[in-house]
Short mmCIF file of N, CA and C in Angstrom, two decimals:
data_model
loop_
_atom_site.label_atom_id
_atom_site.label_comp_id
_atom_site.label_asym_id
_atom_site.label_seq_id
_atom_site.Cartn_x
_atom_site.Cartn_y
_atom_site.Cartn_z
N ASN A 1 126.61 14.22 162.37
CA ASN A 1 125.97 14.65 163.60
C ASN A 1 124.49 14.26 163.58
N HIS A 2 124.26 13.00 163.65
CA HIS A 2 122.89 12.48 163.69
C HIS A 2 122.46 12.38 165.13
N THR A 3 121.39 13.09 165.50
CA THR A 3 120.94 13.06 166.87
C THR A 3 119.68 12.21 166.94
N GLU A 4 119.66 11.33 167.93
CA GLU A 4 118.49 10.49 168.15
C GLU A 4 117.79 10.94 169.41
N LEU A 5 116.47 10.81 169.42
CA LEU A 5 115.72 11.14 170.62
C LEU A 5 115.84 10.00 171.62
N ILE A 6 116.10 10.32 172.82
CA ILE A 6 116.11 9.34 173.87
C ILE A 6 114.67 9.13 174.30
N PRO A 7 114.17 7.90 174.22
CA PRO A 7 112.76 7.67 174.55
C PRO A 7 112.47 8.05 176.00
N ILE A 8 111.36 8.71 176.18
CA ILE A 8 110.87 9.06 177.49
C ILE A 8 110.07 7.84 177.98
N PRO A 9 110.24 7.45 179.25
CA PRO A 9 109.43 6.31 179.72
C PRO A 9 107.95 6.59 179.54
N LEU A 10 107.22 5.56 179.13
CA LEU A 10 105.80 5.66 178.89
C LEU A 10 105.03 6.15 180.14
N ASP A 11 105.44 5.70 181.30
CA ASP A 11 104.78 6.14 182.56
C ASP A 11 104.94 7.65 182.74
N THR A 12 106.06 8.21 182.32
CA THR A 12 106.30 9.65 182.45
C THR A 12 105.34 10.44 181.57
N LEU A 13 105.13 9.97 180.35
CA LEU A 13 104.18 10.63 179.44
C LEU A 13 102.75 10.49 179.96
N ARG A 14 102.44 9.33 180.52
CA ARG A 14 101.08 9.14 181.09
C ARG A 14 100.88 10.08 182.29
N ALA A 15 101.88 10.21 183.11
CA ALA A 15 101.80 11.12 184.28
C ALA A 15 101.65 12.58 183.82
N ALA A 16 102.39 12.93 182.74
CA ALA A 16 102.28 14.30 182.20
C ALA A 16 100.86 14.53 181.66
N TYR A 17 100.28 13.53 181.01
CA TYR A 17 98.92 13.67 180.51
C TYR A 17 97.93 13.84 181.67
N ASP A 18 98.08 13.03 182.71
CA ASP A 18 97.20 13.14 183.89
C ASP A 18 97.31 14.51 184.54
N GLU A 19 98.52 15.01 184.69
CA GLU A 19 98.72 16.34 185.31
C GLU A 19 98.12 17.43 184.41
N LEU A 20 98.35 17.31 183.09
CA LEU A 20 97.76 18.28 182.18
C LEU A 20 96.24 18.27 182.27
N GLY A 21 95.67 17.11 182.35
CA GLY A 21 94.19 17.01 182.48
C GLY A 21 93.70 17.71 183.73
N ARG A 22 94.45 17.54 184.85
CA ARG A 22 94.07 18.22 186.09
C ARG A 22 94.20 19.73 185.96
N LEU A 23 95.29 20.21 185.35
CA LEU A 23 95.51 21.65 185.17
C LEU A 23 94.43 22.26 184.26
N VAL A 24 94.08 21.58 183.20
CA VAL A 24 93.06 22.06 182.26
C VAL A 24 91.71 22.09 182.99
N HIS A 25 91.41 21.07 183.76
CA HIS A 25 90.13 21.03 184.50
C HIS A 25 90.03 22.23 185.42
N VAL A 26 91.10 22.51 186.17
CA VAL A 26 91.09 23.63 187.10
C VAL A 26 90.95 24.95 186.33
N ALA A 27 91.69 25.09 185.23
CA ALA A 27 91.61 26.34 184.43
C ALA A 27 90.21 26.53 183.86
N LEU A 28 89.57 25.48 183.41
CA LEU A 28 88.23 25.62 182.85
C LEU A 28 87.22 26.00 183.92
N ARG A 29 87.44 25.58 185.14
CA ARG A 29 86.52 25.91 186.21
C ARG A 29 86.76 27.28 186.85
N THR A 30 88.00 27.76 186.77
CA THR A 30 88.32 28.98 187.49
C THR A 30 88.79 30.18 186.62
N GLN A 31 89.09 29.95 185.34
CA GLN A 31 89.69 31.00 184.57
C GLN A 31 88.92 31.36 183.30
N GLN A 32 87.62 31.09 183.27
CA GLN A 32 86.84 31.38 182.07
C GLN A 32 87.01 32.88 181.70
N GLY A 33 87.27 33.11 180.42
CA GLY A 33 87.43 34.48 179.93
C GLY A 33 88.84 35.02 180.08
N ASP A 34 89.73 34.35 180.84
CA ASP A 34 91.10 34.80 181.03
C ASP A 34 91.97 34.21 179.96
N ALA A 35 92.10 34.97 178.86
CA ALA A 35 92.79 34.45 177.68
C ALA A 35 94.25 34.11 177.96
N ALA A 36 94.93 34.89 178.84
CA ALA A 36 96.35 34.65 179.11
C ALA A 36 96.53 33.29 179.85
N CYS A 37 95.75 33.09 180.87
CA CYS A 37 95.85 31.81 181.65
C CYS A 37 95.46 30.62 180.78
N LEU A 38 94.35 30.75 180.08
CA LEU A 38 93.89 29.65 179.27
C LEU A 38 94.87 29.39 178.10
N GLY A 39 95.50 30.44 177.63
CA GLY A 39 96.49 30.31 176.55
C GLY A 39 97.71 29.52 177.02
N GLU A 40 98.09 29.73 178.25
CA GLU A 40 99.22 28.97 178.82
C GLU A 40 98.86 27.47 178.85
N ARG A 41 97.62 27.17 179.24
CA ARG A 41 97.25 25.73 179.26
C ARG A 41 97.19 25.19 177.82
N GLN A 42 96.76 26.01 176.87
CA GLN A 42 96.74 25.53 175.47
C GLN A 42 98.18 25.25 175.02
N ASP A 43 99.10 26.11 175.40
CA ASP A 43 100.50 25.87 175.04
C ASP A 43 101.00 24.55 175.65
N ASP A 44 100.61 24.30 176.89
CA ASP A 44 100.97 23.04 177.55
C ASP A 44 100.42 21.86 176.76
N CYS A 45 99.19 21.94 176.32
CA CYS A 45 98.58 20.91 175.52
C CYS A 45 99.34 20.66 174.23
N LEU A 46 99.70 21.76 173.56
CA LEU A 46 100.43 21.63 172.29
C LEU A 46 101.79 20.99 172.51
N GLN A 47 102.44 21.34 173.63
CA GLN A 47 103.73 20.74 173.92
C GLN A 47 103.61 19.25 174.16
N LEU A 48 102.55 18.83 174.89
CA LEU A 48 102.36 17.40 175.12
C LEU A 48 102.05 16.68 173.82
N LEU A 49 101.24 17.31 172.96
CA LEU A 49 100.94 16.71 171.67
C LEU A 49 102.24 16.47 170.87
N GLN A 50 103.07 17.48 170.83
CA GLN A 50 104.33 17.37 170.11
C GLN A 50 105.21 16.29 170.72
N LEU A 51 105.32 16.27 172.03
CA LEU A 51 106.13 15.28 172.73
C LEU A 51 105.64 13.87 172.46
N THR A 52 104.36 13.68 172.54
CA THR A 52 103.83 12.31 172.30
C THR A 52 103.96 11.92 170.82
N GLN A 53 103.90 12.86 169.91
CA GLN A 53 104.11 12.56 168.50
C GLN A 53 105.56 12.09 168.26
N GLN A 54 106.50 12.72 168.97
CA GLN A 54 107.91 12.34 168.84
C GLN A 54 108.14 10.94 169.37
N HIS A 55 107.36 10.50 170.35
CA HIS A 55 107.56 9.25 171.01
C HIS A 55 106.36 8.30 170.81
N MET A 56 105.68 8.46 169.68
CA MET A 56 104.48 7.66 169.47
C MET A 56 104.75 6.17 169.40
N ASN A 57 105.97 5.77 169.07
CA ASN A 57 106.28 4.35 168.94
C ASN A 57 106.27 3.59 170.28
N ILE A 58 106.27 4.29 171.40
CA ILE A 58 106.26 3.59 172.69
C ILE A 58 104.83 3.39 173.24
N PHE A 59 103.86 4.01 172.57
CA PHE A 59 102.45 3.87 173.01
C PHE A 59 101.77 2.72 172.26
N PRO A 60 100.90 2.02 172.95
CA PRO A 60 99.95 1.16 172.18
C PRO A 60 99.14 2.06 171.27
N LEU A 61 98.84 1.62 170.09
CA LEU A 61 98.19 2.46 169.07
C LEU A 61 96.86 3.05 169.60
N GLU A 62 96.02 2.24 170.21
CA GLU A 62 94.76 2.75 170.69
C GLU A 62 94.91 3.81 171.77
N GLU A 63 95.87 3.61 172.67
CA GLU A 63 96.13 4.60 173.72
C GLU A 63 96.66 5.91 173.12
N TYR A 64 97.55 5.78 172.14
CA TYR A 64 98.07 6.97 171.47
C TYR A 64 96.98 7.79 170.78
N CYS A 65 96.08 7.12 170.07
CA CYS A 65 94.96 7.81 169.40
C CYS A 65 94.01 8.47 170.41
N THR A 66 93.76 7.75 171.50
CA THR A 66 92.89 8.32 172.55
C THR A 66 93.52 9.56 173.18
N LEU A 67 94.82 9.48 173.47
CA LEU A 67 95.52 10.61 174.08
C LEU A 67 95.52 11.83 173.14
N GLN A 68 95.81 11.58 171.88
CA GLN A 68 95.82 12.70 170.92
C GLN A 68 94.45 13.37 170.82
N GLU A 69 93.39 12.57 170.70
CA GLU A 69 92.04 13.11 170.60
C GLU A 69 91.65 13.88 171.87
N SER A 70 92.01 13.32 173.04
CA SER A 70 91.67 13.94 174.30
C SER A 70 92.38 15.28 174.46
N VAL A 71 93.63 15.35 174.07
CA VAL A 71 94.36 16.63 174.20
C VAL A 71 93.77 17.66 173.22
N ARG A 72 93.39 17.22 172.04
CA ARG A 72 92.76 18.14 171.08
C ARG A 72 91.42 18.67 171.64
N GLN A 73 90.67 17.82 172.32
CA GLN A 73 89.42 18.25 172.95
C GLN A 73 89.70 19.26 174.06
N MET A 74 90.78 19.04 174.81
CA MET A 74 91.17 19.99 175.84
C MET A 74 91.42 21.36 175.22
N ILE A 75 92.16 21.37 174.10
CA ILE A 75 92.49 22.64 173.42
C ILE A 75 91.19 23.32 172.97
N GLN A 76 90.26 22.55 172.43
CA GLN A 76 88.99 23.12 171.96
C GLN A 76 88.19 23.71 173.14
N CYS A 77 88.15 23.00 174.26
CA CYS A 77 87.44 23.49 175.44
C CYS A 77 88.09 24.76 175.98
N LEU A 78 89.43 24.81 175.97
CA LEU A 78 90.14 26.00 176.46
C LEU A 78 89.85 27.16 175.54
N ASP A 79 89.79 26.91 174.24
CA ASP A 79 89.50 27.97 173.27
C ASP A 79 88.08 28.52 173.49
N GLU A 80 87.15 27.65 173.70
CA GLU A 80 85.75 28.07 173.95
C GLU A 80 85.65 28.85 175.28
N ALA A 81 86.40 28.40 176.27
CA ALA A 81 86.37 29.07 177.58
C ALA A 81 86.94 30.49 177.52
N THR A 82 87.85 30.71 176.58
CA THR A 82 88.42 32.04 176.38
C THR A 82 87.35 33.03 176.01
N GLN A 83 86.32 32.59 175.26
CA GLN A 83 85.26 33.44 174.80
C GLN A 83 84.12 33.60 175.80
N GLN A 84 84.18 32.87 176.91
CA GLN A 84 83.09 32.89 177.90
C GLN A 84 83.48 33.74 179.09
N SER A 85 82.51 34.05 179.90
CA SER A 85 82.72 34.82 181.11
C SER A 85 82.00 34.15 182.26
N LEU A 86 82.64 34.19 183.45
CA LEU A 86 81.97 33.65 184.64
C LEU A 86 80.85 34.57 185.14
N ASP A 87 80.81 35.79 184.62
CA ASP A 87 79.81 36.78 185.06
C ASP A 87 78.93 37.20 183.88
N PRO A 88 78.05 36.32 183.45
CA PRO A 88 77.21 36.63 182.30
C PRO A 88 76.28 37.82 182.64
N PRO A 89 75.85 38.53 181.62
CA PRO A 89 74.96 39.70 181.88
C PRO A 89 73.63 39.24 182.45
N ASP A 90 73.04 40.13 183.25
CA ASP A 90 71.75 39.85 183.87
C ASP A 90 70.59 39.87 182.86
N HIS A 91 70.76 40.66 181.81
CA HIS A 91 69.69 40.76 180.79
C HIS A 91 70.39 41.03 179.46
N ALA A 92 69.63 40.88 178.41
CA ALA A 92 70.17 41.08 177.07
C ALA A 92 70.49 42.58 176.87
N PHE A 93 71.51 42.81 176.10
CA PHE A 93 71.87 44.20 175.82
C PHE A 93 70.87 44.81 174.81
N GLY A 94 70.68 46.11 174.98
CA GLY A 94 69.82 46.83 174.04
C GLY A 94 70.64 47.14 172.81
N PRO A 95 70.02 47.83 171.85
CA PRO A 95 70.75 48.14 170.65
C PRO A 95 71.91 49.11 170.92
N THR A 96 72.99 48.92 170.24
CA THR A 96 74.20 49.79 170.45
C THR A 96 74.18 50.97 169.50
N THR A 97 73.37 50.90 168.45
CA THR A 97 73.33 52.03 167.51
C THR A 97 71.86 52.17 167.02
N HIS A 98 71.58 53.27 166.42
CA HIS A 98 70.29 53.40 165.72
C HIS A 98 70.51 54.25 164.50
N GLN A 99 69.71 53.97 163.46
CA GLN A 99 69.86 54.66 162.20
C GLN A 99 68.90 55.83 162.10
N VAL A 100 69.42 56.93 161.57
CA VAL A 100 68.61 58.12 161.36
C VAL A 100 68.54 58.34 159.87
N PRO A 101 67.30 58.39 159.31
CA PRO A 101 67.19 58.60 157.87
C PRO A 101 67.90 59.89 157.44
N SER A 102 68.59 59.78 156.32
CA SER A 102 69.32 60.93 155.79
C SER A 102 68.39 61.75 154.89
N GLU A 103 68.56 63.09 154.94
CA GLU A 103 67.78 63.95 154.06
C GLU A 103 68.28 63.84 152.62
N LEU A 104 69.55 63.44 152.49
CA LEU A 104 70.12 63.25 151.16
C LEU A 104 69.97 61.80 150.80
N SER A 105 70.17 61.51 149.51
CA SER A 105 70.10 60.12 149.11
C SER A 105 71.35 59.39 149.63
N GLY A 106 71.26 58.11 149.81
CA GLY A 106 72.39 57.34 150.30
C GLY A 106 72.07 56.64 151.61
N GLN A 107 73.09 56.22 152.24
CA GLN A 107 72.95 55.47 153.50
C GLN A 107 72.41 56.33 154.62
N PRO A 108 71.59 55.74 155.51
CA PRO A 108 71.13 56.51 156.67
C PRO A 108 72.33 56.72 157.65
N ARG A 109 72.23 57.75 158.41
CA ARG A 109 73.26 58.08 159.40
C ARG A 109 73.13 57.10 160.59
N ILE A 110 74.25 56.64 161.08
CA ILE A 110 74.21 55.72 162.22
C ILE A 110 74.65 56.51 163.45
N ASN A 111 73.77 56.54 164.45
CA ASN A 111 74.09 57.24 165.72
C ASN A 111 74.49 56.21 166.75
N ILE A 112 75.51 56.59 167.54
CA ILE A 112 76.02 55.72 168.58
C ILE A 112 75.94 56.47 169.90
N ASP A 113 75.51 55.80 170.95
CA ASP A 113 75.38 56.40 172.28
C ASP A 113 76.79 56.83 172.70
N PRO A 114 76.99 58.14 172.99
CA PRO A 114 78.30 58.68 173.36
C PRO A 114 78.92 58.01 174.59
N ALA A 115 78.13 57.76 175.63
CA ALA A 115 78.68 57.18 176.83
C ALA A 115 79.17 55.74 176.55
N LEU A 116 78.37 54.99 175.82
CA LEU A 116 78.75 53.62 175.45
C LEU A 116 80.00 53.61 174.60
N LEU A 117 80.06 54.49 173.64
CA LEU A 117 81.24 54.58 172.76
C LEU A 117 82.51 54.93 173.55
N SER A 118 82.38 55.84 174.47
CA SER A 118 83.54 56.26 175.30
C SER A 118 84.09 55.10 176.12
N VAL A 119 83.18 54.37 176.75
CA VAL A 119 83.64 53.18 177.55
C VAL A 119 84.20 52.12 176.61
N ALA A 120 83.55 51.88 175.52
CA ALA A 120 83.98 50.83 174.56
C ALA A 120 85.37 51.16 174.01
N LEU A 121 85.65 52.42 173.71
CA LEU A 121 86.98 52.79 173.18
C LEU A 121 88.07 52.63 174.23
N ASP A 122 87.70 52.71 175.50
CA ASP A 122 88.68 52.44 176.58
C ASP A 122 89.07 51.00 176.63
N LEU A 123 88.19 50.11 176.13
CA LEU A 123 88.42 48.68 176.20
C LEU A 123 89.10 48.11 174.96
N CYS A 124 88.78 48.65 173.77
CA CYS A 124 89.39 48.13 172.53
C CYS A 124 89.31 49.20 171.43
N GLY A 125 89.92 48.90 170.33
CA GLY A 125 90.02 49.86 169.23
C GLY A 125 88.82 49.85 168.30
N PRO A 126 88.80 50.82 167.38
CA PRO A 126 87.65 50.97 166.46
C PRO A 126 87.45 49.77 165.52
N THR A 127 88.52 49.09 165.17
CA THR A 127 88.36 47.95 164.24
C THR A 127 87.52 46.86 164.92
N HIS A 128 87.81 46.56 166.17
CA HIS A 128 87.01 45.54 166.90
C HIS A 128 85.60 46.05 167.19
N LEU A 129 85.47 47.31 167.51
CA LEU A 129 84.15 47.86 167.81
C LEU A 129 83.24 47.93 166.60
N ALA A 130 83.80 48.05 165.41
CA ALA A 130 82.96 48.09 164.20
C ALA A 130 82.10 46.86 164.11
N ASN A 131 82.63 45.69 164.44
CA ASN A 131 81.83 44.46 164.42
C ASN A 131 80.76 44.48 165.48
N ILE A 132 81.10 45.01 166.66
CA ILE A 132 80.14 45.02 167.76
C ILE A 132 78.96 45.99 167.47
N PHE A 133 79.31 47.18 166.94
CA PHE A 133 78.29 48.17 166.66
C PHE A 133 77.63 47.96 165.30
N GLY A 134 78.12 47.05 164.51
CA GLY A 134 77.51 46.77 163.21
C GLY A 134 77.64 47.89 162.20
N CYS A 135 78.81 48.53 162.20
CA CYS A 135 79.04 49.62 161.24
C CYS A 135 80.49 49.58 160.84
N HIS A 136 80.89 50.49 159.96
CA HIS A 136 82.25 50.54 159.48
C HIS A 136 83.14 51.20 160.55
N LEU A 137 84.41 50.81 160.58
CA LEU A 137 85.30 51.39 161.58
C LEU A 137 85.45 52.91 161.40
N ARG A 138 85.29 53.43 160.20
CA ARG A 138 85.36 54.87 159.96
C ARG A 138 84.21 55.59 160.69
N THR A 139 83.07 54.91 160.78
CA THR A 139 81.94 55.49 161.51
C THR A 139 82.29 55.61 163.02
N ILE A 140 82.95 54.61 163.56
CA ILE A 140 83.41 54.65 164.96
C ILE A 140 84.38 55.80 165.13
N ARG A 141 85.36 55.93 164.24
CA ARG A 141 86.36 57.01 164.36
C ARG A 141 85.71 58.38 164.21
N ARG A 142 84.79 58.50 163.24
CA ARG A 142 84.13 59.79 163.04
C ARG A 142 83.33 60.20 164.29
N TRP A 143 82.57 59.27 164.85
CA TRP A 143 81.79 59.61 166.05
C TRP A 143 82.71 59.94 167.21
N ALA A 144 83.79 59.20 167.37
CA ALA A 144 84.73 59.47 168.46
C ALA A 144 85.33 60.88 168.31
N LEU A 145 85.64 61.28 167.10
CA LEU A 145 86.15 62.61 166.85
C LEU A 145 85.08 63.67 167.08
N GLU A 146 83.90 63.48 166.53
CA GLU A 146 82.82 64.44 166.70
C GLU A 146 82.43 64.65 168.15
N LEU A 147 82.48 63.59 168.93
CA LEU A 147 82.10 63.68 170.35
C LEU A 147 83.23 64.12 171.23
N GLY A 148 84.43 64.30 170.67
CA GLY A 148 85.60 64.73 171.42
C GLY A 148 86.18 63.65 172.32
N ILE A 149 85.85 62.39 172.04
CA ILE A 149 86.39 61.27 172.82
C ILE A 149 87.86 61.05 172.49
N VAL A 150 88.23 61.27 171.24
CA VAL A 150 89.63 61.13 170.82
C VAL A 150 90.06 62.42 170.13
N GLU A 151 91.35 62.60 170.05
CA GLU A 151 91.89 63.76 169.34
C GLU A 151 92.24 63.34 167.94
N PRO A 152 92.15 64.26 166.97
CA PRO A 152 92.56 63.90 165.64
C PRO A 152 94.06 63.62 165.57
N GLY A 153 94.45 62.75 164.66
CA GLY A 153 95.86 62.42 164.48
C GLY A 153 96.56 63.51 163.74
N HIS A 154 97.88 63.41 163.65
CA HIS A 154 98.67 64.39 162.90
C HIS A 154 98.37 64.22 161.41
N PRO A 155 98.41 65.33 160.66
CA PRO A 155 98.16 65.22 159.20
C PRO A 155 99.23 64.36 158.54
N VAL A 156 98.80 63.70 157.45
CA VAL A 156 99.74 62.86 156.72
C VAL A 156 100.80 63.73 156.06
N TYR A 157 100.41 64.91 155.53
CA TYR A 157 101.39 65.82 154.97
C TYR A 157 100.91 67.24 155.20
N ILE A 158 101.85 68.17 155.03
CA ILE A 158 101.58 69.58 155.14
C ILE A 158 102.01 70.25 153.88
N ASP A 159 101.14 71.13 153.30
CA ASP A 159 101.54 71.88 152.13
C ASP A 159 102.40 73.04 152.57
N TYR A 160 103.55 73.14 151.97
CA TYR A 160 104.50 74.21 152.29
C TYR A 160 104.72 75.03 151.04
N GLU A 161 104.49 76.34 151.15
CA GLU A 161 104.67 77.22 150.01
C GLU A 161 106.08 77.77 150.01
N ASN A 162 106.80 77.53 148.91
CA ASN A 162 108.13 78.06 148.76
C ASN A 162 108.12 79.52 148.41
N GLU A 163 109.28 80.18 148.52
CA GLU A 163 109.38 81.62 148.23
C GLU A 163 109.04 81.92 146.78
N ASP A 164 109.28 80.96 145.89
CA ASP A 164 109.02 81.17 144.47
C ASP A 164 107.53 80.94 144.12
N GLY A 165 106.67 80.56 145.14
CA GLY A 165 105.25 80.39 144.95
C GLY A 165 104.83 78.97 144.66
N THR A 166 105.81 78.07 144.54
CA THR A 166 105.45 76.67 144.31
C THR A 166 105.07 76.05 145.64
N THR A 167 104.27 74.98 145.55
CA THR A 167 103.82 74.29 146.75
C THR A 167 104.53 72.95 146.81
N MET A 168 104.92 72.60 148.04
CA MET A 168 105.62 71.34 148.25
C MET A 168 104.89 70.60 149.39
N HIS A 169 104.72 69.31 149.18
CA HIS A 169 104.15 68.47 150.24
C HIS A 169 105.27 67.97 151.13
N ILE A 170 105.13 68.18 152.44
CA ILE A 170 106.14 67.65 153.41
C ILE A 170 105.39 66.56 154.22
N TYR A 171 105.90 65.37 154.15
CA TYR A 171 105.33 64.22 154.80
C TYR A 171 105.94 64.05 156.21
#
């Protein structure tokens, strides 16, 4: 059961490349920051790369190399556009946290603006916010709990005292 690929006409691959270029151009102009839409175009690019690699023998070498590099550049531009926004901020953001010296030895306490933290937690989780706020994710969780923004999770285990006085952990 040896299967051979039926060559796709070169003009069809060229037309697919031209159409992909048009779609990527439109996406880059209209969908900045929209990871889902830009991701679809990246998938289209990867499919064309794979298809042209399977049929590389029908391309003139220089054209094949140019096509491969151009599609890779499209993928890079789409990736960069995912991180951008069409609506940049009007001014630079102020500090998201401030440190308060501790009376005890050790690290200073990090204070986070409650309103900002509440909005931020609606948008993403503490792991992502830790990088934005420049602190450990446990600090984000602790502040969210202290401020009543989130409810504490269920305990990992409960100590249960048996009739004979022994204690058992129930997970």
